[in-house]
CSV table of C-alpha atoms in Angstrom, one decimal:
chain,number,residue,atom,x,y,z
A,241,VAL,CA,0.0,0.0,0.0
A,242,GLN,CA,1.2,3.5,-0.9
A,243,LEU,CA,-0.2,6.9,0.0
A,244,GLN,CA,0.9,9.7,-2.3
A,245,ALA,CA,0.3,13.2,-1.1
A,246,SER,CA,0.5,16.3,-3.3
A,247,GLY,CA,-0.6,19.9,-3.5
A,248,GLY,CA,1.7,21.6,-1.1
A,249,GLY,CA,3.5,24.8,-1.9
A,250,LEU,CA,4.2,28.4,-1.0
A,251,VAL,CA,1.3,30.8,-0.6
A,252,GLN,CA,0.7,34.2,0.9
A,253,ALA,CA,-1.4,34.6,4.1
A,254,GLY,CA,-5.0,34.6,3.3
A,255,GLY,CA,-4.5,32.3,0.3
A,256,SER,CA,-5.7,28.8,-0.4
A,257,LEU,CA,-4.3,25.4,-1.2
A,258,ARG,CA,-5.8,22.0,-1.9
A,259,LEU,CA,-4.0,18.9,-0.8
A,260,SER,CA,-4.7,15.5,-2.3
A,261,CYS,CA,-3.7,12.0,-1.1
A,262,THR,CA,-4.3,8.8,-3.0
A,263,ALA,CA,-4.0,5.3,-1.7
A,264,SER,CA,-2.9,2.6,-4.1
A,265,GLY,CA,-2.0,-1.1,-3.9
A,266,SER,CA,-3.8,-3.6,-1.7
A,267,THR,CA,-6.7,-1.4,-0.7
A,268,PHE,CA,-9.6,-3.8,-0.2
A,269,SER,CA,-11.4,-1.3,2.1
A,270,ILE,CA,-10.4,2.1,3.4
A,271,ASN,CA,-11.9,3.3,6.7
A,272,ASP,CA,-10.8,6.6,8.3
A,273,MET,CA,-8.6,8.9,6.3
A,274,ALA,CA,-6.9,11.9,7.9
A,275,TRP,CA,-4.5,14.8,7.5
A,276,HIS,CA,-1.8,15.6,10.1
A,277,ARG,CA,0.9,18.3,10.2
A,278,GLN,CA,4.2,18.9,11.9
A,279,ALA,CA,5.8,22.3,12.2
A,280,PRO,CA,9.5,22.7,12.9
A,281,GLY,CA,10.2,22.0,16.6
A,282,LYS,CA,6.6,20.9,17.3
A,283,GLN,CA,4.9,17.6,17.7
A,284,ARG,CA,2.8,16.2,14.9
A,285,GLU,CA,-0.9,17.0,15.3
A,286,LEU,CA,-4.1,15.8,13.8
A,287,VAL,CA,-5.6,18.4,11.4
A,288,ALA,CA,-8.7,16.7,10.2
A,289,ARG,CA,-10.2,13.2,9.9
A,290,ILE,CA,-13.0,11.8,7.8
A,291,THR,CA,-14.7,8.4,8.3
A,292,ARG,CA,-15.8,6.0,5.6
A,293,ALA,CA,-19.3,7.3,6.0
A,294,GLY,CA,-18.2,10.9,5.5
A,295,SER,CA,-18.3,12.2,9.1
A,296,SER,CA,-15.5,14.6,9.8
A,297,GLU,CA,-13.7,16.3,12.7
A,298,TYR,CA,-11.2,19.1,12.8
A,299,ALA,CA,-8.6,20.6,15.1
A,300,ASP,CA,-9.9,23.8,16.7
A,301,SER,CA,-7.1,25.8,15.0
A,302,VAL,CA,-8.5,25.0,11.5
A,303,LYS,CA,-12.2,24.9,12.0
A,304,GLY,CA,-14.1,27.1,9.6
A,305,ARG,CA,-11.0,27.4,7.3
A,306,PHE,CA,-10.2,23.8,6.3
A,307,THR,CA,-12.4,21.2,4.8
A,308,ILE,CA,-11.7,17.5,4.5
A,309,SER,CA,-13.4,15.4,1.9
A,310,ARG,CA,-12.9,12.1,0.1
A,311,ASP,CA,-13.6,10.3,-3.1
A,312,ARG,CA,-14.1,6.7,-2.3
A,313,GLY,CA,-14.1,5.6,-5.9
A,314,LYS,CA,-10.6,7.2,-6.3
A,315,ASN,CA,-9.3,6.2,-2.9
A,316,THR,CA,-8.4,9.8,-2.4
A,317,VAL,CA,-8.7,12.3,0.5
A,318,TYR,CA,-8.6,16.0,0.0
A,319,LEU,CA,-7.9,18.9,2.3
A,320,GLN,CA,-9.1,22.3,1.1
A,321,MET,CA,-7.3,25.0,3.1
A,322,ASN,CA,-8.6,28.5,2.9
A,323,SER,CA,-7.6,31.7,4.8
A,324,LEU,CA,-4.2,30.3,5.4
A,325,LYS,CA,-2.1,31.8,8.2
A,326,PRO,CA,1.7,31.7,8.7
A,327,GLU,CA,1.1,29.4,11.7
A,328,ASP,CA,-0.3,26.8,9.2
A,329,THR,CA,3.2,26.3,7.9
A,330,ALA,CA,4.2,22.7,8.3
A,331,VAL,CA,4.8,19.4,6.6
A,332,TYR,CA,1.3,17.9,6.0
A,333,TYR,CA,0.9,14.1,6.1
A,334,CYS,CA,-2.0,11.9,5.1
A,335,SER,CA,-2.9,8.7,6.8
A,336,ALA,CA,-5.5,6.0,6.2
A,337,ASP,CA,-6.8,2.9,8.0
A,338,ILE,CA,-6.8,0.2,5.3
A,339,VAL,CA,-8.0,-3.3,5.2
A,340,THR,CA,-5.7,-4.9,2.7
A,341,SER,CA,-7.5,-8.1,1.9
A,342,SER,CA,-11.0,-9.5,2.0
A,343,LEU,CA,-9.5,-12.2,4.2
A,344,PHE,CA,-8.9,-9.7,6.9
A,345,THR,CA,-11.3,-8.1,9.4
A,346,TYR,CA,-8.7,-5.6,10.8
A,347,SER,CA,-7.2,-2.5,9.3
A,348,ASN,CA,-3.6,-1.3,9.3
A,349,ASN,CA,-2.6,2.4,9.5
A,350,PHE,CA,-0.6,3.7,6.6
A,351,TRP,CA,1.1,7.1,6.1
A,352,GLY,CA,2.1,9.2,3.1
A,353,GLN,CA,5.4,10.9,2.6
A,354,GLY,CA,4.4,14.4,3.5
A,355,THR,CA,4.0,17.6,1.5
A,356,GLN,CA,5.4,21.0,2.6
A,357,VAL,CA,3.0,23.9,3.0
A,358,THR,CA,4.6,27.3,3.6
A,359,VAL,CA,2.5,30.4,4.3
A,360,SER,CA,4.3,33.7,4.1
A,361,SER,CA,3.1,36.8,6.0
């Protein structure tokens, strides 16, 4: 299983970016998908999570500005980031809980490689 994240970049404060993350390989079933971030010198934190049914939750710091969504047919999760602030600067990682075979009833947690988001003031 591989998770490939893309969409990061450099943007001015107040701007927008859309991150994408696609799972490929042995993805029999994908449960929760999520975005995390890690800023320099800080611990990794959960940004947003979306369940298989489409329910979502957000970190307080991004509520009202970020929107997580997913396309189950494409095994892809998105993070639309609006009204970006310099404090949103971080490496963003996607993760997914994936059942890799119809023979299994449990999921494993997989992570993407990270994409850099830099917000200038």
